[in-house]
Short mmCIF file of C-alpha atoms in Angstrom, two decimals:
data_model
loop_
_atom_site.label_atom_id
_atom_site.label_comp_id
_atom_site.label_asym_id
_atom_site.label_seq_id
_atom_site.Cartn_x
_atom_site.Cartn_y
_atom_site.Cartn_z
CA MET A 1 70.91 182.34 109.58
CA ASN A 2 68.94 182.48 106.32
CA LEU A 3 68.76 186.27 106.46
CA VAL A 4 72.56 186.31 106.14
CA TYR A 5 72.93 183.26 103.90
CA VAL A 6 70.30 183.98 101.22
CA PRO A 7 71.79 187.24 99.81
CA LEU A 8 75.26 185.67 99.75
CA LEU A 9 73.89 182.64 97.89
CA LEU A 10 72.03 184.89 95.45
CA GLY A 11 75.20 186.83 94.77
CA GLY A 12 77.19 183.62 94.36
CA ILE A 13 75.04 181.67 91.90
CA GLY A 14 72.76 184.34 90.42
CA GLN A 15 69.00 184.72 90.09
CA SER A 16 68.32 181.94 87.57
CA GLU A 17 70.41 179.32 89.39
CA TYR A 18 68.76 180.27 92.69
CA GLY A 19 65.39 179.84 91.00
CA VAL A 20 66.38 176.33 89.87
CA TYR A 21 67.51 175.52 93.41
CA GLN A 22 64.18 176.63 94.90
CA MET A 23 62.15 174.88 92.22
CA VAL A 24 63.82 171.51 92.71
CA GLY A 25 63.61 171.98 96.47
CA SER A 26 59.84 172.43 96.13
CA ILE A 27 59.58 169.20 94.14
CA ILE A 28 61.68 167.11 96.53
CA ALA A 29 59.68 168.49 99.48
CA TYR A 30 56.77 166.30 98.37
CA LEU A 31 58.95 163.20 98.68
CA SER A 32 60.09 164.32 102.13
CA ILE A 33 56.51 163.71 103.28
CA ILE A 34 57.49 160.03 103.52
CA ASN A 35 60.18 160.83 106.07
CA SER A 36 58.01 163.29 108.02
CA THR A 37 55.29 160.67 108.24
CA PHE A 38 57.38 157.92 109.82
CA SER A 39 59.95 159.90 111.83
CA ALA A 40 57.33 160.93 114.40
CA GLY A 41 56.23 157.30 114.72
CA ALA A 42 59.82 156.15 115.23
CA THR A 43 60.37 158.59 118.09
CA ARG A 44 57.00 157.99 119.74
CA PHE A 45 57.13 154.18 119.88
CA TYR A 46 60.84 153.92 120.69
CA CYS A 47 60.38 156.38 123.58
CA LYS A 48 57.39 154.36 124.78
CA TYR A 49 59.37 151.10 125.02
CA TYR A 50 62.41 152.90 126.43
CA ALA A 51 60.26 154.29 129.26
CA LEU A 52 58.95 150.77 129.94
CA GLY A 53 62.47 149.32 129.91
CA ASP A 54 61.44 146.91 127.13
CA GLU A 55 64.66 146.33 125.17
CA GLU A 56 63.00 143.85 122.83
CA GLY A 57 60.26 146.35 122.04
CA MET A 58 62.86 149.04 121.37
CA ALA A 59 64.82 146.81 119.00
CA ASN A 60 61.65 145.60 117.27
CA THR A 61 60.46 149.19 116.73
CA LEU A 62 63.69 150.10 114.95
CA GLY A 63 63.80 146.80 113.06
CA ILE A 64 60.24 147.25 111.78
CA LEU A 65 61.03 150.81 110.75
CA LYS A 66 64.04 149.57 108.77
CA ARG A 67 61.69 147.17 106.95
CA ILE A 68 59.28 150.00 106.18
CA TYR A 69 62.09 152.28 105.03
CA ARG A 70 63.46 149.70 102.59
CA VAL A 71 60.19 149.98 100.73
CA ALA A 72 60.27 153.77 101.13
CA TYR A 73 63.75 153.94 99.55
CA VAL A 74 62.42 152.23 96.42
CA VAL A 75 59.46 154.63 96.35
CA VAL A 76 61.74 157.68 96.68
CA PHE A 77 64.13 156.68 93.89
CA THR A 78 61.29 155.56 91.60
CA ALA A 79 59.41 158.80 92.19
CA ALA A 80 62.58 160.85 91.60
CA PHE A 81 63.15 159.04 88.30
CA VAL A 82 59.54 159.68 87.21
CA LEU A 83 59.76 163.32 88.27
CA MET A 84 62.86 163.80 86.11
CA GLY A 85 60.82 162.78 83.06
CA VAL A 86 57.85 164.92 84.07
CA LEU A 87 60.05 167.95 84.71
CA SER A 88 61.75 167.57 81.32
CA VAL A 89 58.38 167.64 79.55
CA VAL A 90 56.40 170.15 81.65
CA TYR A 91 59.11 172.82 81.94
CA GLN A 92 60.69 172.54 78.49
CA SER A 93 59.13 175.83 77.35
CA SER A 94 60.08 177.87 80.46
CA PHE A 95 63.49 176.31 81.34
CA SER A 96 66.63 176.28 79.21
CA ALA A 97 68.16 172.94 78.22
CA TRP A 98 70.90 173.40 80.83
CA GLU A 99 68.36 174.23 83.58
CA ILE A 100 66.39 171.06 82.82
CA GLN A 101 69.55 168.93 82.82
CA GLU A 102 70.77 170.52 86.04
CA SER A 103 67.35 170.06 87.69
CA CYS A 104 67.39 166.34 86.90
CA ILE A 105 70.87 165.95 88.42
CA MET A 106 69.73 167.83 91.52
CA LEU A 107 66.65 165.65 91.86
CA ALA A 108 68.86 162.56 91.94
CA VAL A 109 71.22 164.09 94.51
CA LEU A 110 68.38 165.32 96.75
CA ALA A 111 66.65 161.92 96.53
CA LEU A 112 69.84 160.30 97.81
CA ASN A 113 70.04 162.98 100.51
CA LEU A 114 66.48 162.17 101.59
CA VAL A 115 67.30 158.46 101.82
CA LEU A 116 70.24 159.30 104.12
CA THR A 117 67.92 161.37 106.29
CA MET A 118 65.37 158.56 106.47
CA ASN A 119 68.07 156.03 107.31
CA ASN A 120 69.14 158.13 110.29
CA THR A 121 65.63 158.49 111.75
CA ILE A 122 66.19 155.45 113.97
CA SER A 123 69.37 157.00 115.42
CA ILE A 124 67.56 160.24 116.23
CA ALA A 125 64.76 158.27 117.93
CA CYS A 126 67.34 156.53 120.12
CA ILE A 127 69.18 159.78 120.97
CA THR A 128 65.88 161.51 121.80
CA ALA A 129 64.69 158.67 124.05
CA HIS A 130 67.95 158.79 126.01
CA GLU A 131 67.47 162.58 126.32
CA GLU A 132 70.89 163.31 124.83
CA PHE A 133 69.59 166.63 123.59
CA ALA A 134 72.87 168.47 124.06
CA PHE A 135 74.64 166.17 121.59
CA LEU A 136 71.68 166.18 119.19
CA LYS A 137 71.38 169.96 119.08
CA LEU A 138 75.14 170.52 119.00
CA SER A 139 75.60 168.17 116.03
CA GLN A 140 72.75 169.88 114.20
CA LEU A 141 74.09 173.35 115.05
CA VAL A 142 77.57 172.50 113.74
CA THR A 143 76.01 171.32 110.47
CA LEU A 144 73.81 174.42 110.32
CA VAL A 145 76.89 176.65 110.49
CA LEU A 146 79.28 174.47 108.47
CA GLN A 147 76.95 173.85 105.52
CA PRO A 148 76.46 177.45 104.33
CA VAL A 149 80.17 178.18 104.84
CA LEU A 150 81.15 175.24 102.63
CA ILE A 151 78.50 176.16 100.07
CA LEU A 152 79.82 179.72 99.80
CA VAL A 153 83.37 178.39 99.38
CA PHE A 154 82.50 175.86 96.66
CA ILE A 155 80.16 178.11 94.64
CA HIS A 156 83.11 180.47 94.31
CA PHE A 157 84.65 177.81 92.04
CA GLN A 158 81.44 176.21 90.68
CA PRO A 159 78.62 178.81 90.80
CA PHE A 160 75.74 176.41 90.09
CA ALA A 161 72.69 175.22 91.95
CA PHE A 162 73.79 171.58 91.83
CA THR A 163 76.95 172.57 93.73
CA VAL A 164 74.70 173.60 96.62
CA THR A 165 72.94 170.23 96.66
CA LEU A 166 76.23 168.28 96.52
CA VAL A 167 77.54 170.17 99.57
CA GLN A 168 74.23 169.54 101.36
CA LEU A 169 74.57 165.82 100.62
CA PHE A 170 78.14 165.78 101.96
CA CYS A 171 77.19 167.62 105.18
CA ASN A 172 74.15 165.41 105.71
CA PHE A 173 76.31 162.30 105.27
CA LEU A 174 78.77 163.54 107.91
CA LEU A 175 75.96 164.43 110.33
CA ARG A 176 74.22 161.08 109.94
CA MET A 177 77.50 159.17 110.33
CA VAL A 178 78.38 161.01 113.56
CA GLN A 179 74.89 160.55 115.01
CA GLN A 180 74.75 156.85 114.13
CA ILE A 181 78.19 156.17 115.67
CA PHE A 182 77.08 158.00 118.84
CA ALA A 183 73.79 156.05 119.01
CA ARG A 184 75.43 152.66 118.50
CA ARG A 185 78.63 153.00 120.52
CA LYS A 186 77.60 155.27 123.39
CA LEU A 187 73.89 154.46 123.70
CA GLY A 188 74.04 150.84 122.57
CA MET A 189 71.35 151.20 119.92
CA ASP A 190 70.03 147.83 118.75
CA ASP A 191 67.98 147.79 115.55
CA LYS A 192 67.94 144.04 114.94
CA LEU A 193 64.42 142.71 114.36
CA ARG A 194 63.68 140.00 116.94
CA TYR A 195 60.38 138.94 115.40
CA LEU A 196 57.84 140.57 113.12
CA ASP A 197 55.27 142.12 115.45
CA LYS A 198 52.35 142.74 113.08
CA GLY A 199 50.44 144.58 115.80
CA LEU A 200 53.30 147.03 116.38
CA GLU A 201 53.80 147.48 112.65
CA LYS A 202 50.10 148.32 112.27
CA GLN A 203 50.24 150.79 115.18
CA ILE A 204 53.19 152.60 113.60
CA MET A 205 51.41 152.77 110.24
CA VAL A 206 48.12 154.01 111.79
CA PHE A 207 49.89 156.63 113.91
CA SER A 208 51.87 157.83 110.89
CA GLY A 209 48.68 157.98 108.83
CA THR A 210 47.16 160.52 111.25
CA ILE A 211 50.14 162.82 110.61
CA VAL A 212 50.37 162.50 106.84
CA LEU A 213 47.22 164.54 106.03
CA GLY A 214 48.51 167.64 107.77
CA VAL A 215 51.98 167.24 106.26
CA VAL A 216 50.58 166.77 102.74
CA ALA A 217 48.33 169.83 103.11
CA ASP A 218 51.25 171.92 104.38
CA GLN A 219 53.50 170.90 101.49
CA ILE A 220 50.82 171.51 98.87
CA PHE A 221 49.99 174.92 100.31
CA TRP A 222 53.52 176.32 100.63
CA LYS A 223 55.38 174.59 97.78
CA THR A 224 52.99 174.39 94.82
CA ASP A 225 53.07 178.15 94.11
CA GLN A 226 56.72 177.93 93.09
CA LEU A 227 56.03 175.03 90.73
CA ILE A 228 53.23 176.95 89.02
CA ILE A 229 55.33 180.12 88.77
CA GLY A 230 58.24 178.14 87.35
CA TYR A 231 55.96 176.64 84.70
CA MET A 232 54.49 180.03 83.74
CA TYR A 233 57.45 182.38 84.06
CA GLY A 234 60.69 180.44 84.54
CA THR A 235 63.43 180.31 87.15
CA SER A 236 64.03 184.05 87.62
CA ALA A 237 60.43 184.57 88.73
CA VAL A 238 60.77 181.64 91.15
CA ALA A 239 63.88 183.27 92.64
CA ILE A 240 62.06 186.58 93.26
CA TYR A 241 59.04 184.79 94.76
CA SER A 242 61.36 182.71 96.99
CA VAL A 243 62.98 185.82 98.43
CA GLY A 244 59.55 186.95 99.65
CA SER A 245 58.84 183.46 100.97
CA GLN A 246 62.08 183.51 102.98
CA ILE A 247 60.76 186.58 104.83
CA VAL A 248 57.51 184.73 105.63
CA ASN A 249 59.46 181.67 106.83
CA ALA A 250 61.48 183.85 109.21
CA TYR A 251 58.28 185.55 110.44
CA SER A 252 56.14 182.57 111.42
CA PRO A 253 58.21 181.25 114.40
CA LEU A 254 57.66 184.52 116.31
CA GLY A 255 54.13 183.51 117.35
CA PHE A 256 54.81 179.79 117.71
CA ALA A 257 57.51 180.47 120.31
CA VAL A 258 54.99 182.13 122.66
CA SER A 259 52.16 179.59 122.43
CA SER A 260 54.24 176.40 122.41
CA VAL A 261 54.80 176.45 126.19
CA PHE A 262 51.10 176.40 127.15
CA MET A 263 50.24 172.75 126.40
CA PRO A 264 50.39 171.71 130.10
CA LYS A 265 48.14 174.60 131.19
CA VAL A 266 45.54 173.87 128.50
CA SER A 267 45.61 170.16 129.40
CA GLU A 268 45.08 171.01 133.07
CA LEU A 269 42.09 173.27 132.38
CA TRP A 270 40.49 170.80 129.96
CA HIS A 271 41.00 167.55 131.83
CA ALA A 272 40.16 169.03 135.25
CA ASP A 273 36.62 170.28 134.59
CA HIS A 274 36.35 171.22 130.86
CA ASP A 275 36.46 174.90 131.83
CA MET A 276 35.99 176.55 128.42
CA GLY A 277 35.59 179.98 130.01
CA ALA A 278 39.07 179.79 131.52
CA ILE A 279 40.48 178.34 128.28
CA SER A 280 38.92 181.26 126.32
CA VAL A 281 40.56 183.77 128.66
CA LEU A 282 43.90 181.98 128.29
CA PHE A 283 43.42 181.94 124.49
CA VAL A 284 42.97 185.73 124.47
CA LYS A 285 45.89 186.36 126.82
CA VAL A 286 48.38 184.25 124.89
CA SER A 287 47.22 185.53 121.49
CA ARG A 288 47.58 189.16 122.55
CA VAL A 289 51.10 188.56 123.86
CA ALA A 290 52.03 186.70 120.65
CA LEU A 291 50.71 189.59 118.55
CA TYR A 292 53.19 192.18 119.83
CA PRO A 293 56.33 190.72 118.19
CA LEU A 294 54.29 189.74 115.13
CA LEU A 295 52.93 193.25 114.63
CA ALA A 296 56.31 194.84 115.36
CA VAL A 297 57.77 192.87 112.43
CA LEU A 298 54.76 193.00 110.07
CA LEU A 299 54.02 196.73 110.43
CA GLY A 300 57.74 197.56 110.51
CA PHE A 301 58.21 195.58 107.30
CA ILE A 302 55.36 197.50 105.67
CA VAL A 303 57.21 200.73 106.44
CA PHE A 304 60.83 199.66 105.79
CA GLY A 305 60.49 196.44 103.77
CA GLN A 306 61.13 197.82 100.29
CA ASP A 307 64.43 199.35 101.36
CA PHE A 308 65.37 196.23 103.33
CA ILE A 309 64.84 193.92 100.33
CA ARG A 310 66.74 196.28 98.02
CA LEU A 311 69.74 196.29 100.37
CA TRP A 312 69.44 192.62 101.41
CA ALA A 313 68.70 190.84 98.12
CA GLY A 314 69.74 193.49 95.61
CA ASP A 315 68.02 195.33 92.77
CA GLY A 316 65.39 193.47 90.75
CA TYR A 317 63.60 191.88 93.74
CA GLY A 318 61.06 194.63 94.41
CA ALA A 319 58.08 192.31 93.82
CA ALA A 320 59.30 190.15 96.74
CA TYR A 321 58.09 192.94 99.06
CA TRP A 322 54.49 192.45 97.94
CA VAL A 323 54.84 188.67 98.04
CA ALA A 324 55.87 188.90 101.70
CA ILE A 325 53.17 191.43 102.66
CA LEU A 326 50.31 189.56 100.96
CA GLU A 327 51.23 186.33 102.75
CA MET A 328 52.34 187.71 106.12
CA ALA A 329 49.29 189.92 106.79
CA PRO A 330 46.59 187.18 106.76
CA PHE A 331 49.03 184.62 108.17
CA THR A 332 49.34 186.81 111.28
CA ILE A 333 45.88 185.68 112.43
CA ASP A 334 46.84 182.03 112.12
CA VAL A 335 50.19 182.45 113.90
CA ALA A 336 48.77 184.60 116.72
CA GLN A 337 46.05 182.00 117.33
CA ASN A 338 48.55 179.15 117.37
CA ILE A 339 47.52 178.24 120.90
CA GLY A 340 44.18 177.29 119.34
CA LEU A 341 45.93 174.36 117.64
CA THR A 342 47.20 173.27 121.06
CA ILE A 343 43.62 173.41 122.33
CA LEU A 344 42.44 171.29 119.39
CA GLN A 345 45.15 168.70 120.12
CA VAL A 346 44.20 168.48 123.81
CA MET A 347 40.52 168.10 122.90
CA ASP A 348 41.38 165.55 120.16
CA ARG A 349 39.83 167.72 117.42
CA TYR A 350 42.95 168.46 115.38
CA GLY A 351 41.63 166.44 112.45
CA PHE A 352 39.31 169.29 111.41
CA ARG A 353 42.24 171.67 111.04
CA ALA A 354 44.16 169.18 108.87
CA LYS A 355 41.16 168.64 106.58
CA MET A 356 40.46 172.37 106.37
CA TYR A 357 44.09 173.09 105.47
CA LEU A 358 43.97 170.48 102.70
CA VAL A 359 40.89 172.20 101.22
CA ALA A 360 42.69 175.55 101.57
CA ALA A 361 45.69 174.12 99.72
CA ILE A 362 43.46 173.05 96.81
CA LEU A 363 41.80 176.49 96.81
CA ASN A 364 45.26 178.07 96.76
CA ILE A 365 46.26 176.06 93.67
CA ALA A 366 43.11 177.09 91.77
CA LEU A 367 43.47 180.76 92.70
CA THR A 368 47.21 180.76 91.93
CA ILE A 369 46.63 179.45 88.40
CA VAL A 370 44.09 182.22 87.76
CA LEU A 371 45.77 185.15 89.52
CA ALA A 372 49.36 184.30 88.56
CA ARG A 373 48.36 184.29 84.89
CA GLU A 374 46.96 187.82 85.25
CA PHE A 375 49.25 189.41 87.86
CA GLY A 376 52.42 187.29 87.92
CA ILE A 377 54.11 186.37 91.19
CA VAL A 378 52.18 189.05 93.10
CA GLY A 379 48.97 187.33 91.99
CA ALA A 380 50.31 184.01 93.26
CA ALA A 381 51.04 185.57 96.65
CA ALA A 382 47.56 187.14 96.71
CA ALA A 383 46.08 183.69 96.08
CA SER A 384 47.93 182.30 99.11
CA GLY A 385 46.82 185.27 101.21
CA ILE A 386 43.17 184.78 100.25
CA ALA A 387 43.34 181.04 101.00
CA ILE A 388 44.91 181.73 104.43
CA LEU A 389 42.32 184.41 105.25
CA VAL A 390 39.36 182.22 104.30
CA SER A 391 40.64 179.08 106.05
CA SER A 392 42.40 180.32 109.19
CA GLY A 393 40.76 183.73 109.50
CA ILE A 394 37.13 182.79 108.83
CA VAL A 395 36.47 179.03 108.81
CA LEU A 396 38.75 178.10 111.72
CA ASN A 397 37.47 181.02 113.80
CA TRP A 398 33.92 179.84 113.17
CA TYR A 399 34.92 176.33 114.27
CA TYR A 400 36.53 177.68 117.45
CA GLN A 401 33.29 179.49 118.30
CA ALA A 402 30.62 177.02 117.12
CA ARG A 403 32.23 173.63 117.80
CA VAL A 404 35.03 174.13 120.32
CA GLY A 405 33.27 176.68 122.52
CA LEU A 406 35.88 179.45 122.55
CA ASP A 407 34.56 183.01 122.91
CA MET A 408 35.81 184.46 119.61
CA GLY A 409 33.80 187.66 120.06
CA LEU A 410 35.87 188.36 123.18
CA TRP A 411 39.05 187.57 121.20
CA TRP A 412 38.32 189.96 118.33
CA LYS A 413 37.18 192.82 120.63
CA SER A 414 40.34 192.50 122.72
CA VAL A 415 42.69 192.15 119.75
CA LEU A 416 41.22 195.07 117.79
CA ARG A 417 41.89 197.36 120.77
CA GLU A 418 45.50 196.23 120.55
CA ILE A 419 45.89 196.43 116.77
CA LEU A 420 44.21 199.74 115.78
CA PRO A 421 46.65 202.14 117.55
CA LEU A 422 49.59 200.23 116.06
CA ILE A 423 48.10 200.42 112.56
CA ALA A 424 47.83 204.19 113.05
CA LEU A 425 51.51 204.23 114.05
CA CYS A 426 52.34 202.27 110.87
CA VAL A 427 50.52 204.83 108.69
CA PHE A 428 52.34 207.70 110.40
CA GLY A 429 55.66 205.83 110.11
CA GLY A 430 55.12 205.24 106.40
CA PHE A 431 54.70 208.96 105.72
CA ALA A 432 57.56 209.92 108.06
CA TRP A 433 59.95 207.48 106.36
CA GLN A 434 59.30 208.66 102.79
CA PRO A 435 61.90 211.47 102.77
CA PHE A 436 64.57 208.98 103.95
CA ALA A 437 63.67 206.07 101.65
CA SER A 438 66.36 204.65 99.35
CA CYS A 439 69.03 205.23 101.99
CA GLY A 440 71.81 202.80 102.90
CA TRP A 441 72.13 200.32 105.75
CA GLY A 442 73.06 203.05 108.25
CA GLY A 443 69.91 205.08 107.60
CA LEU A 444 67.75 201.95 107.63
CA LEU A 445 69.14 200.86 111.02
CA VAL A 446 68.43 204.30 112.48
CA GLY A 447 64.88 204.12 111.10
CA LEU A 448 64.38 200.66 112.59
CA LEU A 449 65.65 201.86 115.96
CA CYS A 450 63.17 204.76 115.93
CA TRP A 451 60.41 202.34 114.95
CA ALA A 452 61.30 199.98 117.80
CA VAL A 453 61.19 202.82 120.35
CA ALA A 454 57.88 204.22 119.03
CA PHE A 455 56.30 200.75 118.81
CA THR A 456 57.34 199.91 122.38
CA LEU A 457 55.98 203.18 123.80
CA ILE A 458 52.63 202.93 121.99
CA SER A 459 52.30 199.26 122.90
CA PHE A 460 52.95 199.88 126.60
CA PHE A 461 51.04 203.11 127.18
CA VAL A 462 48.15 202.70 124.71
CA CYS A 463 47.65 199.02 123.81
CA ALA A 464 48.76 196.92 126.77
CA ASN A 465 46.29 195.87 129.46
CA ASP A 466 47.18 195.51 133.16
CA TYR A 467 48.24 191.86 132.76
CA GLU A 468 50.62 192.67 129.88
CA LYS A 469 52.08 195.68 131.71
CA GLU A 470 52.84 193.47 134.71
CA LEU A 471 54.53 190.95 132.39
CA ILE A 472 56.73 193.69 130.91
CA LYS A 473 57.56 195.19 134.32
CA GLY A 474 58.39 191.75 135.69
CA GLY A 475 60.67 190.99 132.75
CA VAL A 476 62.48 194.33 133.03
CA TRP A 477 62.88 193.88 136.79
CA LYS A 478 64.45 190.43 136.30
CA VAL A 479 66.92 191.83 133.76
CA PHE A 480 68.08 194.64 136.09
CA ARG A 481 68.29 192.30 139.10
CA ARG A 482 70.89 190.26 137.23
#
């Protein structure tokens, strides 16, 4: 959706306004940590009491969460007010007077939007526990489609970043109202506090505390770059950097989709007899399969990315190509090894990853300040790439080998045999595409089709092992049997 929406939004409000929108979004993301922290706790404990048939426990869970959120609302609005003052002072040399004023208005609107989201967490917990996933996903899908359509309509009349946030607030209000009515009237949601269960309140707080470190690290790592760039170079630079970041955001789910279904298998192997040999083999198998779509996109983007960004975002966004490449390339290791995070969760060792990522986030900030000053937004992207490579590529791989017991030597030997022929194809494709560069959408689509065919043939006949070939044959056979 974003691949269609982003260029239309850029064309509608312009580079500077889009930069303001991304900047303020990065700031408000830190406040959203509060919601991310408690929403998981709401769902977990409500589902627990629902499974036990404990209606009092269900009501108490939601009632306690409402108590907690009342305090959180005050924190959000106070923090938003403080951030308005900080923003006005820190960015006065890189933002215009209008951009500062608009940013403050947007902070207030997005703070209110966050409070609405937090208020609806209890409804989502109830809907999830009753397994009304069809309604939940449908309501979210309607909002996902409706929101960009309304934004594009309204920015035609008011082409400003704050217009975008006002439409988001309106759509969020409608979504939350519909979901709350459904939860109360159809599911009979009861959020009245029967009595203050201090033990339950403590459990919710402790459980939420285990999540907050990872969420904080994630926000610091992926959002701080834009704040630093905005301070150094202004909103236009933030807009260009954000275009590259949108490519990375679209890239990362490719690997997660493959590994996310293997939690039961890992749990079975671990809890049955702690068979680390079998888990290592599974780790290699899943990672290799995850790498094929990742490499198809990464290496294809290296060949065709400059033309894609020129056609997609427009002229003046060339640096976004290098932003995307410098972040995507090292991030590929982390995404391909995503099943490793599942293994850490099953073995109850996920805390190391959260701590390591927090250190990586701090390293990223330090490197960004140094490299962005010398090399602009490309330097900021390089800083993120270095931090990802050191943390996920080196430190986490060492931890997998030395502390978890995975055979990382086997992983790297197997993966290199897969990667090297495809890198050679990328080099050849880069040279072959040069005479056709700077073409239009038609030429680019033909080039991408040729790339897809060549990548598939090399992957199957050169890179794939017997297990992967059987997977492909089985998938093709199922398609033709239909």
